[in-house]
PDB file of C-alpha atoms and ligand atoms in Angstrom:
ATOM      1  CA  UNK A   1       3.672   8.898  18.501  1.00  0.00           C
ATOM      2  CA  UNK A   2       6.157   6.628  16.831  1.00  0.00           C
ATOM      3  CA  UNK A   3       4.848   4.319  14.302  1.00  0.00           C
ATOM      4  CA  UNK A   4       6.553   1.224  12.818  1.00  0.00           C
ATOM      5  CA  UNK A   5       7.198   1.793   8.978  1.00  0.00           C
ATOM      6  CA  UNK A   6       5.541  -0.511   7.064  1.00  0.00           C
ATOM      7  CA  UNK A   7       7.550  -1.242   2.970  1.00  0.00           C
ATOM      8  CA  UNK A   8       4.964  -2.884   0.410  1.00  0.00           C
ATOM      9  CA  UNK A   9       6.507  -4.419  -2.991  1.00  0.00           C
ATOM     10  CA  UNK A  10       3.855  -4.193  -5.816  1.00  0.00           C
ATOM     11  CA  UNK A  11       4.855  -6.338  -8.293  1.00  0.00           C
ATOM     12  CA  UNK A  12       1.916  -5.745 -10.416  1.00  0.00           C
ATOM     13  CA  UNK A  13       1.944  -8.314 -13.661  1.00  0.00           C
ATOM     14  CA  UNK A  14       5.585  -9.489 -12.809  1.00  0.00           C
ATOM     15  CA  UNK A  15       6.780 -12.954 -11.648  1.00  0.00           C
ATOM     16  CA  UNK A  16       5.878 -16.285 -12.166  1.00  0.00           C
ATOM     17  CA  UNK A  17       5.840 -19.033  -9.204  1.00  0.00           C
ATOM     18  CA  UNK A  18       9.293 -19.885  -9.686  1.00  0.00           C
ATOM     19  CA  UNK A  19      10.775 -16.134  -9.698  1.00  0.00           C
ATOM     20  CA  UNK A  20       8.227 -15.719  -6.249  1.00  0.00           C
ATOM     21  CA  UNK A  21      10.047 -18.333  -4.110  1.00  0.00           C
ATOM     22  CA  UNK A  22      13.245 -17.413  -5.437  1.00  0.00           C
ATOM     23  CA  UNK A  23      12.699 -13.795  -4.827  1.00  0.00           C
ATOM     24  CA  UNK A  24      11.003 -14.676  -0.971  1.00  0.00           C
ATOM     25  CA  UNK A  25      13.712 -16.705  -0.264  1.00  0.00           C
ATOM     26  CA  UNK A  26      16.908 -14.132  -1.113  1.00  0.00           C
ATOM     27  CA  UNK A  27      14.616 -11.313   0.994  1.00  0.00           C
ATOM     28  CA  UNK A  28      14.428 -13.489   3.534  1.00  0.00           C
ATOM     29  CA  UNK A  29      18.416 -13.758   3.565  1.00  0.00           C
ATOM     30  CA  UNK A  30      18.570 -10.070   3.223  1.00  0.00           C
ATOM     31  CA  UNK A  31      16.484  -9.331   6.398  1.00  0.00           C
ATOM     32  CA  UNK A  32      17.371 -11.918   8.706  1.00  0.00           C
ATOM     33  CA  UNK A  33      18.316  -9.803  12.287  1.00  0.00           C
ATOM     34  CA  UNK A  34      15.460  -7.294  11.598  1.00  0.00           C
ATOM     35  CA  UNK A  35      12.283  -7.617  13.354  1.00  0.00           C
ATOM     36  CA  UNK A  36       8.834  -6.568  13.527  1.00  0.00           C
ATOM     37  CA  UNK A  37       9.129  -3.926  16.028  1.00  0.00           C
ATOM     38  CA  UNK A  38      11.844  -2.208  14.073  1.00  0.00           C
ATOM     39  CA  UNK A  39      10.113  -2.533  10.217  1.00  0.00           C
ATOM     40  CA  UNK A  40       7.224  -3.822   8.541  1.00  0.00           C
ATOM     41  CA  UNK A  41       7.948  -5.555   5.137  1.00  0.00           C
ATOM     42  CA  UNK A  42       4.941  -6.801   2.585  1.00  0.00           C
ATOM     43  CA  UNK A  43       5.113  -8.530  -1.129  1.00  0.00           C
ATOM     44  CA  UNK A  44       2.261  -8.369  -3.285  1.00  0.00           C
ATOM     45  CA  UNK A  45       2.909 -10.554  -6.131  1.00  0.00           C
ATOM     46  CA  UNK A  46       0.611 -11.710  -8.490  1.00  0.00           C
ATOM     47  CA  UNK A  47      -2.938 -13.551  -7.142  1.00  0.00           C
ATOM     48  CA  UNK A  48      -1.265 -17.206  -8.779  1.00  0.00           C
ATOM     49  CA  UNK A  49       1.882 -16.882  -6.872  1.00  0.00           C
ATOM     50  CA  UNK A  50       0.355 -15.396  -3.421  1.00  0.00           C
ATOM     51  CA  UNK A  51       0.211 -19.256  -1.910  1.00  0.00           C
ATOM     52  CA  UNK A  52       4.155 -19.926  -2.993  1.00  0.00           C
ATOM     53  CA  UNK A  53       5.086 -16.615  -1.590  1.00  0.00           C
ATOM     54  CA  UNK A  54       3.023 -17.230   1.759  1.00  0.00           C
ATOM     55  CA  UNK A  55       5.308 -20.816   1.528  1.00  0.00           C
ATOM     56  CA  UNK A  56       8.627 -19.482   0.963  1.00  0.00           C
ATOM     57  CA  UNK A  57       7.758 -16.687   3.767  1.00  0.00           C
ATOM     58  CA  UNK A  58       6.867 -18.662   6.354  1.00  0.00           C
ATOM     59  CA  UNK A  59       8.809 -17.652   9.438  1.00  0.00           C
ATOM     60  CA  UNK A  60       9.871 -14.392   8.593  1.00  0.00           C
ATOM     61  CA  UNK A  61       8.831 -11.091   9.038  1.00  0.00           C
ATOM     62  CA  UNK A  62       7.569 -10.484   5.862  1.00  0.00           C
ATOM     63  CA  UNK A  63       4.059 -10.617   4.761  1.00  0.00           C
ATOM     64  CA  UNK A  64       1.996 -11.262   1.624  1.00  0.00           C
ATOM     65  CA  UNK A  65      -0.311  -8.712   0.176  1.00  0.00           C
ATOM     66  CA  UNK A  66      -2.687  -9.373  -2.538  1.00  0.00           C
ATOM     67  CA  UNK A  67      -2.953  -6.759  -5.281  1.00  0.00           C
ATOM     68  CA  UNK A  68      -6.759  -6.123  -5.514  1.00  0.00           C
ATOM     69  CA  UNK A  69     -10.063  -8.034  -3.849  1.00  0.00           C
ATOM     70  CA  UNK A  70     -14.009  -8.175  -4.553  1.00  0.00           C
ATOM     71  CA  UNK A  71     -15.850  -7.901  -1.928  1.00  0.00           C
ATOM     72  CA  UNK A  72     -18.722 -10.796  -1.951  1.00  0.00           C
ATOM     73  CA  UNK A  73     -17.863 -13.083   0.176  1.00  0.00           C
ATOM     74  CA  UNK A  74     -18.895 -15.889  -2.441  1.00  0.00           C
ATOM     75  CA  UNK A  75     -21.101 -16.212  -5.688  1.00  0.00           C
ATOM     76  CA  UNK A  76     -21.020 -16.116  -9.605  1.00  0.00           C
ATOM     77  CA  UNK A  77     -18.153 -13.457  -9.661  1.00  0.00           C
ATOM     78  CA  UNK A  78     -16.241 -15.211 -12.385  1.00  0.00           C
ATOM     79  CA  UNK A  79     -12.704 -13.995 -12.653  1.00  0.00           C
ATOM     80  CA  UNK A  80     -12.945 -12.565  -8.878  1.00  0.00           C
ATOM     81  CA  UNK A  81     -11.107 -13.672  -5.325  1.00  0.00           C
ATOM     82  CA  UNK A  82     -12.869 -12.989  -1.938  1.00  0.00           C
ATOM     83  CA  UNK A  83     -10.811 -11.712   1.143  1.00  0.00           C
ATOM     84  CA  UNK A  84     -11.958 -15.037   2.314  1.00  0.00           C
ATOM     85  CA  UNK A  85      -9.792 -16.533  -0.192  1.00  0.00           C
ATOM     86  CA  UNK A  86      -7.016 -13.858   0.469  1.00  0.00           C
ATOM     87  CA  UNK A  87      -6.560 -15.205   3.664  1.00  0.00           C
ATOM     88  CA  UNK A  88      -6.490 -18.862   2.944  1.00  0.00           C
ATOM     89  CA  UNK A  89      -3.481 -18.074   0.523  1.00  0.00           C
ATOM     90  CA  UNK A  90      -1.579 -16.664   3.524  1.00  0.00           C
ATOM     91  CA  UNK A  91      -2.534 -12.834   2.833  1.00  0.00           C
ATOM     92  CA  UNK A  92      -2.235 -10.299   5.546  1.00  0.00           C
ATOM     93  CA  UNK A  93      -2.571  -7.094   3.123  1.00  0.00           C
ATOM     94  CA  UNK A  94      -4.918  -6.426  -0.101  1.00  0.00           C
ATOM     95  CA  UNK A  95      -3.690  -3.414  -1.998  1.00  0.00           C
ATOM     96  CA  UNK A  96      -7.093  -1.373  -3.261  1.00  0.00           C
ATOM     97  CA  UNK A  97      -7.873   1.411  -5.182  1.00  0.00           C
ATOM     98  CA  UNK A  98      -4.575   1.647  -6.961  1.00  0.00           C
ATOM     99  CA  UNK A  99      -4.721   3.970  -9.547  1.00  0.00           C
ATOM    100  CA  UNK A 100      -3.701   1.521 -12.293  1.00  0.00           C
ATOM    101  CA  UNK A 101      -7.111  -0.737 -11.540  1.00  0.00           C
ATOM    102  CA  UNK A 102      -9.280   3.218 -11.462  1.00  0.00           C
ATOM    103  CA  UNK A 103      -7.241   3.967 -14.991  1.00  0.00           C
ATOM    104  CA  UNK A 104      -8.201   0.767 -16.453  1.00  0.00           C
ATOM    105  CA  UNK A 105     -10.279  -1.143 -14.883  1.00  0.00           C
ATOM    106  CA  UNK A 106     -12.853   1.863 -13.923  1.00  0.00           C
ATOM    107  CA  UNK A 107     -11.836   1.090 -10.326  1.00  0.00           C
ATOM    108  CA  UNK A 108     -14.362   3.397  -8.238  1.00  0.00           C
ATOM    109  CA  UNK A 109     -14.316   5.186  -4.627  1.00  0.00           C
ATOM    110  CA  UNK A 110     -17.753   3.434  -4.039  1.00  0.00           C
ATOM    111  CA  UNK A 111     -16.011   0.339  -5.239  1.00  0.00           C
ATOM    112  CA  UNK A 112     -13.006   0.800  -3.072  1.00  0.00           C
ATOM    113  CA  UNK A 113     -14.898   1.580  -0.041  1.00  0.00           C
ATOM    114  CA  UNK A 114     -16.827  -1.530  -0.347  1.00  0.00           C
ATOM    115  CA  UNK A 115     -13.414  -3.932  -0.879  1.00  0.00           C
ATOM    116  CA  UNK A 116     -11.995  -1.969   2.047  1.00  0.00           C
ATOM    117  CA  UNK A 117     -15.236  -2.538   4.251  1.00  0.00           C
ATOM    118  CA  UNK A 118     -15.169  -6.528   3.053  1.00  0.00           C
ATOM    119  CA  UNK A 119     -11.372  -6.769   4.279  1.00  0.00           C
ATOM    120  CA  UNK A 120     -11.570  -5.343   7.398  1.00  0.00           C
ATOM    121  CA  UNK A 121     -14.641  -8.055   7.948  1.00  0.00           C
ATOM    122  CA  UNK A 122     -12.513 -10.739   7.562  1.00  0.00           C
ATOM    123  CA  UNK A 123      -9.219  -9.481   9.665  1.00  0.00           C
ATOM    124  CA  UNK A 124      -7.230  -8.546   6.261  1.00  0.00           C
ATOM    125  CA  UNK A 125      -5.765  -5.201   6.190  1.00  0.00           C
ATOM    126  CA  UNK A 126      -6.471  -2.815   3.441  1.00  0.00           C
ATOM    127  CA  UNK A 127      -3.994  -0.748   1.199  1.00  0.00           C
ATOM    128  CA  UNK A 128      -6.054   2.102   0.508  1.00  0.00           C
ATOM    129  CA  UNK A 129      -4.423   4.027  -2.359  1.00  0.00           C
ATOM    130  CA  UNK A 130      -5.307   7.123  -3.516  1.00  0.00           C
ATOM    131  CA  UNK A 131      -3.420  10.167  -5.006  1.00  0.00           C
ATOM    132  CA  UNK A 132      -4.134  13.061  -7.792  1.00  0.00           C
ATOM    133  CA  UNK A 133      -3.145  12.994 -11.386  1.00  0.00           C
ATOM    134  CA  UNK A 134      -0.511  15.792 -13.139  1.00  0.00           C
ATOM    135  CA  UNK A 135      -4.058  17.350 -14.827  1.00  0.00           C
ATOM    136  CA  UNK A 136      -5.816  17.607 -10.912  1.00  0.00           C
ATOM    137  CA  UNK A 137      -1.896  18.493  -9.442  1.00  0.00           C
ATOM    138  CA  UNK A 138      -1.321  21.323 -12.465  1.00  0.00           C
ATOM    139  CA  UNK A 139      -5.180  22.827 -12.066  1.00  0.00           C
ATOM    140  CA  UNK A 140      -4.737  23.454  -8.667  1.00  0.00           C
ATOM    141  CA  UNK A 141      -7.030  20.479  -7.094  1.00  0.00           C
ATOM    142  CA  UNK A 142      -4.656  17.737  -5.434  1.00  0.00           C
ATOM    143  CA  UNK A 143      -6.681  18.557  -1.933  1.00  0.00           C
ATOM    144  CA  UNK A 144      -9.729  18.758  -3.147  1.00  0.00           C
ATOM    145  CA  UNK A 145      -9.286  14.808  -5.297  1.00  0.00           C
ATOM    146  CA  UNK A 146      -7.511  13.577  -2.808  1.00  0.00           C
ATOM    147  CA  UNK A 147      -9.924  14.535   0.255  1.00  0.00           C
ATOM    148  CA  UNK A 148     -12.921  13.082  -2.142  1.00  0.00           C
ATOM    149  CA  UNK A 149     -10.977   9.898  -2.301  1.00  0.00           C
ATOM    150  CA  UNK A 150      -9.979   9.345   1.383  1.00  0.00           C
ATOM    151  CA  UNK A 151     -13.328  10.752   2.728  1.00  0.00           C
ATOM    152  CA  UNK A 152     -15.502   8.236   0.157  1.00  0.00           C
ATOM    153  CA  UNK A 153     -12.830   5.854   0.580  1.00  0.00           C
ATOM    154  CA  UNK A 154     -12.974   5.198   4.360  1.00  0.00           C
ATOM    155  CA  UNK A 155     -16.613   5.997   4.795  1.00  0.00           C
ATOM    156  CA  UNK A 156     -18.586   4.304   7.384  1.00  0.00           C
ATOM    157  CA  UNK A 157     -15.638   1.720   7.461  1.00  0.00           C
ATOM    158  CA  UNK A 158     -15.759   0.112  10.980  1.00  0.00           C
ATOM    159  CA  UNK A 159     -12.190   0.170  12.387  1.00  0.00           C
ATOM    160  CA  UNK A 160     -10.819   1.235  15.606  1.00  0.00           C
ATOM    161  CA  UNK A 161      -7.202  -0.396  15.470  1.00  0.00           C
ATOM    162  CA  UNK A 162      -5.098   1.618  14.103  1.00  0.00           C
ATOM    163  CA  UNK A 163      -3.026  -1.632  12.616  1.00  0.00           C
ATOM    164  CA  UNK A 164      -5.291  -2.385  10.708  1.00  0.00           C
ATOM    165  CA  UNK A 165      -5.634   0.092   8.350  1.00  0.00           C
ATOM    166  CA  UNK A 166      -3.141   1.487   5.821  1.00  0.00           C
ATOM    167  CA  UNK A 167      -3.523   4.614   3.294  1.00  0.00           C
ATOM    168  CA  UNK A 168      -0.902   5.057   0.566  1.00  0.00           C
ATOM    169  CA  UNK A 169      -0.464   8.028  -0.977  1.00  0.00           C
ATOM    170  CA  UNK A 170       0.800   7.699  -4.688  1.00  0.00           C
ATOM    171  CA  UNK A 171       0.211  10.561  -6.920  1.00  0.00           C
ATOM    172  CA  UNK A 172      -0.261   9.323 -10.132  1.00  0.00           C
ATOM    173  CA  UNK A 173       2.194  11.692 -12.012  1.00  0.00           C
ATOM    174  CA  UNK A 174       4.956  10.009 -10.259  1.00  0.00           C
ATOM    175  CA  UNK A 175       3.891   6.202 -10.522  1.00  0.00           C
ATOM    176  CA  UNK A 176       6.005   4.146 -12.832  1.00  0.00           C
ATOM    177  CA  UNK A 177       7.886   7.608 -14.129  1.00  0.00           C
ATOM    178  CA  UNK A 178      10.674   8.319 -12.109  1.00  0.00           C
ATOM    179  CA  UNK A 179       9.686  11.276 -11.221  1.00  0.00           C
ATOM    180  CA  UNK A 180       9.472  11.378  -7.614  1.00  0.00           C
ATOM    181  CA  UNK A 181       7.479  13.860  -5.025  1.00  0.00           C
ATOM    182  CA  UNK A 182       9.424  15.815  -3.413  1.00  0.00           C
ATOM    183  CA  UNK A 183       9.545  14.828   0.536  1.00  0.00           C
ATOM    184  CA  UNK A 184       7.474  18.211   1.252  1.00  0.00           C
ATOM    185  CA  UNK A 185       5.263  17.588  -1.116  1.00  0.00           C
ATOM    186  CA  UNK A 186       4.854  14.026   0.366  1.00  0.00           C
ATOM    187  CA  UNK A 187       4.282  15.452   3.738  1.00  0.00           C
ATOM    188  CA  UNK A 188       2.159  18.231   2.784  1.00  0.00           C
ATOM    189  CA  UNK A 189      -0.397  15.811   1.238  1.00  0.00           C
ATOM    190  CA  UNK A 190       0.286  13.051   4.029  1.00  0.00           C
ATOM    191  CA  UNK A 191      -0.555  15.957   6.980  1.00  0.00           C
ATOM    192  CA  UNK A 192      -3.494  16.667   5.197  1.00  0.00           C
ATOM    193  CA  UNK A 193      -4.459  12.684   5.085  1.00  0.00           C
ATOM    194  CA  UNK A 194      -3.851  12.065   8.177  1.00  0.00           C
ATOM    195  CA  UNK A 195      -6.122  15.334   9.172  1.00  0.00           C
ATOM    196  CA  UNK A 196      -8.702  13.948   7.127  1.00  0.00           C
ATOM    197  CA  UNK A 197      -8.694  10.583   9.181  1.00  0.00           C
ATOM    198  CA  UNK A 198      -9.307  12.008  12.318  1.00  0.00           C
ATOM    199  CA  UNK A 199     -12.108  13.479  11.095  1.00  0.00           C
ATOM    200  CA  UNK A 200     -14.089  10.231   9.387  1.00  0.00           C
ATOM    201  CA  UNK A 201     -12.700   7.898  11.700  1.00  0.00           C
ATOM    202  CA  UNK A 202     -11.356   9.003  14.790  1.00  0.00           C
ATOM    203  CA  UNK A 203      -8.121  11.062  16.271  1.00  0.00           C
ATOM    204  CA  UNK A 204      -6.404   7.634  17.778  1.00  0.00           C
ATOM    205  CA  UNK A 205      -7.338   6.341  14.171  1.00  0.00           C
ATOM    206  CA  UNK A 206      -5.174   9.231  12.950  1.00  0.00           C
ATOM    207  CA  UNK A 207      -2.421   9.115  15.202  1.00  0.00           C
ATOM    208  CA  UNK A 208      -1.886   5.227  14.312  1.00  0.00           C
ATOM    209  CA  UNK A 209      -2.211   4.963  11.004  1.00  0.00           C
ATOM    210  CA  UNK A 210       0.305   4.052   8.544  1.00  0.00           C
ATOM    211  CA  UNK A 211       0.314   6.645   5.762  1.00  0.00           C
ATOM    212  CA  UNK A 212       2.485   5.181   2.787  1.00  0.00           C
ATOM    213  CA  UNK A 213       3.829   7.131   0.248  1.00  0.00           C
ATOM    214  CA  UNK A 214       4.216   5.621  -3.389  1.00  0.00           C
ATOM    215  CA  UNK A 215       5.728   6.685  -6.550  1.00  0.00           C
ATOM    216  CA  UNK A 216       9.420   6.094  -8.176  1.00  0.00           C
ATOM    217  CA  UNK A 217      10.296   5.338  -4.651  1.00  0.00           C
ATOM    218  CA  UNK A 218      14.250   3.840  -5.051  1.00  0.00           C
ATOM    219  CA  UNK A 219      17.039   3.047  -2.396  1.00  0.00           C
ATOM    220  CA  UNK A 220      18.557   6.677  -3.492  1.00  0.00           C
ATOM    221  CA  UNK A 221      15.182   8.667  -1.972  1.00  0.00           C
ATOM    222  CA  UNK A 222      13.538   6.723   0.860  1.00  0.00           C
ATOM    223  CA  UNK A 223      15.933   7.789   3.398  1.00  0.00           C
ATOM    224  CA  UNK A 224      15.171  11.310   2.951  1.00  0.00           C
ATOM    225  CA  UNK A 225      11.444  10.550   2.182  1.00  0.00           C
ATOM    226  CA  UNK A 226      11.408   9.067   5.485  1.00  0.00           C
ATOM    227  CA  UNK A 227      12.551  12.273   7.384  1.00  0.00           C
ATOM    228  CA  UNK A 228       9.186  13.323   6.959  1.00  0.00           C
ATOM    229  CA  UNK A 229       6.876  12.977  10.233  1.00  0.00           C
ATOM    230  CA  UNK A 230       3.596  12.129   8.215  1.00  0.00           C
ATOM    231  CA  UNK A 231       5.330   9.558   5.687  1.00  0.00           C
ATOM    232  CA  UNK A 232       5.360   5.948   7.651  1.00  0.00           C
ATOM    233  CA  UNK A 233       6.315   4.365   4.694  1.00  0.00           C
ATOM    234  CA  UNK A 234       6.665   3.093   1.285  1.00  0.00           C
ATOM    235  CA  UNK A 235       4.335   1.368  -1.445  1.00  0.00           C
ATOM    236  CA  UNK A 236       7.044   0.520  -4.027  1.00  0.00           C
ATOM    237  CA  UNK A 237       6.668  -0.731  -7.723  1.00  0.00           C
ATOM    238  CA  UNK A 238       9.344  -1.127 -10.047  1.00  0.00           C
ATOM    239  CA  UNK A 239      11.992  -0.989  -7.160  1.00  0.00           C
ATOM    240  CA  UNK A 240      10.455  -4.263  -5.579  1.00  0.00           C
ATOM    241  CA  UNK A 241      11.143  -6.129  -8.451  1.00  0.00           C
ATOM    242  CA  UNK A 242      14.737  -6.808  -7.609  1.00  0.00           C
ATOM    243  CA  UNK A 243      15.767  -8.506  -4.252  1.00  0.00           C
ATOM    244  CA  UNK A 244      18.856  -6.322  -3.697  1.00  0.00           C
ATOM    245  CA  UNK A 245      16.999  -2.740  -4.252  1.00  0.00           C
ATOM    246  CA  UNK A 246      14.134  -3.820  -2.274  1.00  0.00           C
ATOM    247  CA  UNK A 247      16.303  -4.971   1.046  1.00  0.00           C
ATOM    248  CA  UNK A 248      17.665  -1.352   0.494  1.00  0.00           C
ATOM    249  CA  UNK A 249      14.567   0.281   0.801  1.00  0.00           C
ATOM    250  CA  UNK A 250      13.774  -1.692   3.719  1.00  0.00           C
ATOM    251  CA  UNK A 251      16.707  -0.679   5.536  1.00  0.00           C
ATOM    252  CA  UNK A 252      16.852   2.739   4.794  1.00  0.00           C
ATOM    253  CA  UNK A 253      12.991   2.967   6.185  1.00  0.00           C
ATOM    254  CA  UNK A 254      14.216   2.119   9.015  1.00  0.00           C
ATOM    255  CA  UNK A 255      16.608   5.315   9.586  1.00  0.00           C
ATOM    256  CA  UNK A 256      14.077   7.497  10.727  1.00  0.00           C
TER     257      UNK A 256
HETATM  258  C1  PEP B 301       3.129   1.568  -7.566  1.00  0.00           C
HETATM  259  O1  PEP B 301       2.844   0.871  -8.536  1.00  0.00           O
HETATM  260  O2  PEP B 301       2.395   1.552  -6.563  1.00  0.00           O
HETATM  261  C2  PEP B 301       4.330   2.397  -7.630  1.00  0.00           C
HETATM  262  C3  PEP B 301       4.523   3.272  -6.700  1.00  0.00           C
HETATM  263  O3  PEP B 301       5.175   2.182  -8.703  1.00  0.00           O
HETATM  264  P1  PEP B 301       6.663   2.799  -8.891  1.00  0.00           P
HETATM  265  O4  PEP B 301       7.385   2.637  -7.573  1.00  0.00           O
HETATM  266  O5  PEP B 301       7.254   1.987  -9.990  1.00  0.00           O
HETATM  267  O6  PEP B 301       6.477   4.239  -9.241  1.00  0.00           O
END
């Protein structure tokens, strides 16, 4: 089964308003002629510049991800955003789980299983990232963290479109450091993923899903990352940041 690849920018703490539309605008230049059914693009700037991005979007084929959620719908939350209020800023996508918000901001699975149950309720489509450390990868337990993660993760989530859902798979070690997975190491983990999706949601589930991969992704590796039958994708950090390496990405996803 083929499935569209999907390219997310995290821009984590990066970008004002002003730098968004600016930065919207030139990748909207760089990928006029492509369309949906050949790529999938997201930007997940900052929560105060998700509304100017959504703007300076408008018409294209690239959507606007948010880069974390709560999952009440309303309430005394203070310093939280509902996926009710994703989707008024022109979201499409909430990144969850990412392992910078489980490092420091004791991001849980039973927390990320709730934001992922509280997106899918109101039509937004969940990130789910996930993805061992160099301590789990060097003692020998990458499987075993990242099956707890996916299984308590996606658990009892009620989804049967296979669009709207996305896992990324970013092991830690390589997030931020350069240090890239190797493509089989990528699509040894991503099998497994994929595998484990079947199981706690369903096979069509499994077939359909987008399974990103994320960490030190650059123009130089996605082409070859994306030779892999189990990696759909990219969830890319520092690379985003800059219009030109970004539109790279996104056309070199699309070699496969
Ligand atoms: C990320 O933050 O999700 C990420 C993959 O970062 P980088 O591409 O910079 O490693």
């Amino acid at each position: 089964m083929s499935r569209t690849p999907l390219i997310v920018g995290n821009w984590k703490m990066f970008k004002t308003i002003a730098e968004t539309t600016d930065f919207c605008r030139g990748l909207k230049e760089e990928t006029t002629g492509l369309d949906e059914k050949q790529v999938g693009v997201a930007v997940a700037p900052p929560f105060t510049a998700l509304s100017a991005a959504a703007q300076a979007l408008r018409g294209s084929l690239i959507s606007v991800a948010a880069q974390d959620v709560f999952w009440a719908e309303t309430g005394a939350y203070t310093g939280e955003v509902s996926p009710k209020m994703l989707a008024d800023a022109g979201c499409r996508f909430a990144i969850i789980g990412h392992s910078e918000r489980r490092q420091y901001f004791h991001e849980t699975d039973d927390s990320v299983n709730k934001k992922a149950a509280a997106l899918i309720k109101e039509g937004l489509i969940p990130i789910l990232c996930l993805g061992e450390t160099l301590a789990d990868r060097q003692g020998g337990s990458t499987f075993a963290v990242v099956e707890r993660e996916t299984r308590e993760g996606l658990k009892g989530l009620s989804v049967r479109d296979p669009g709207k859902l996305v896992v990324a798979y970013e092991p830690v070690w390589a997030i931020g450091t350069g240090q890239t997975a190797t493509p089989n190491q990528a699509q040894e983990v991503q099998a497994f993923i994929r595998k484990l999706v079947a199981e706690i949601l369903s096979p069509p589930m499994a077939q359909g899903v987008r399974i990103l991969y994320g960490g030190s992704v650059k123009p130089e590796n996605i082409v070859e990352l994306m030779t892999m039958n189990d990696v759909d994708g990219a969830l890319v950090g520092g690379a985003s940041l800059d219009v030109k390496s970004f539109s790279r990405i996104v056309s070199g996803s699309i070699s496969r």
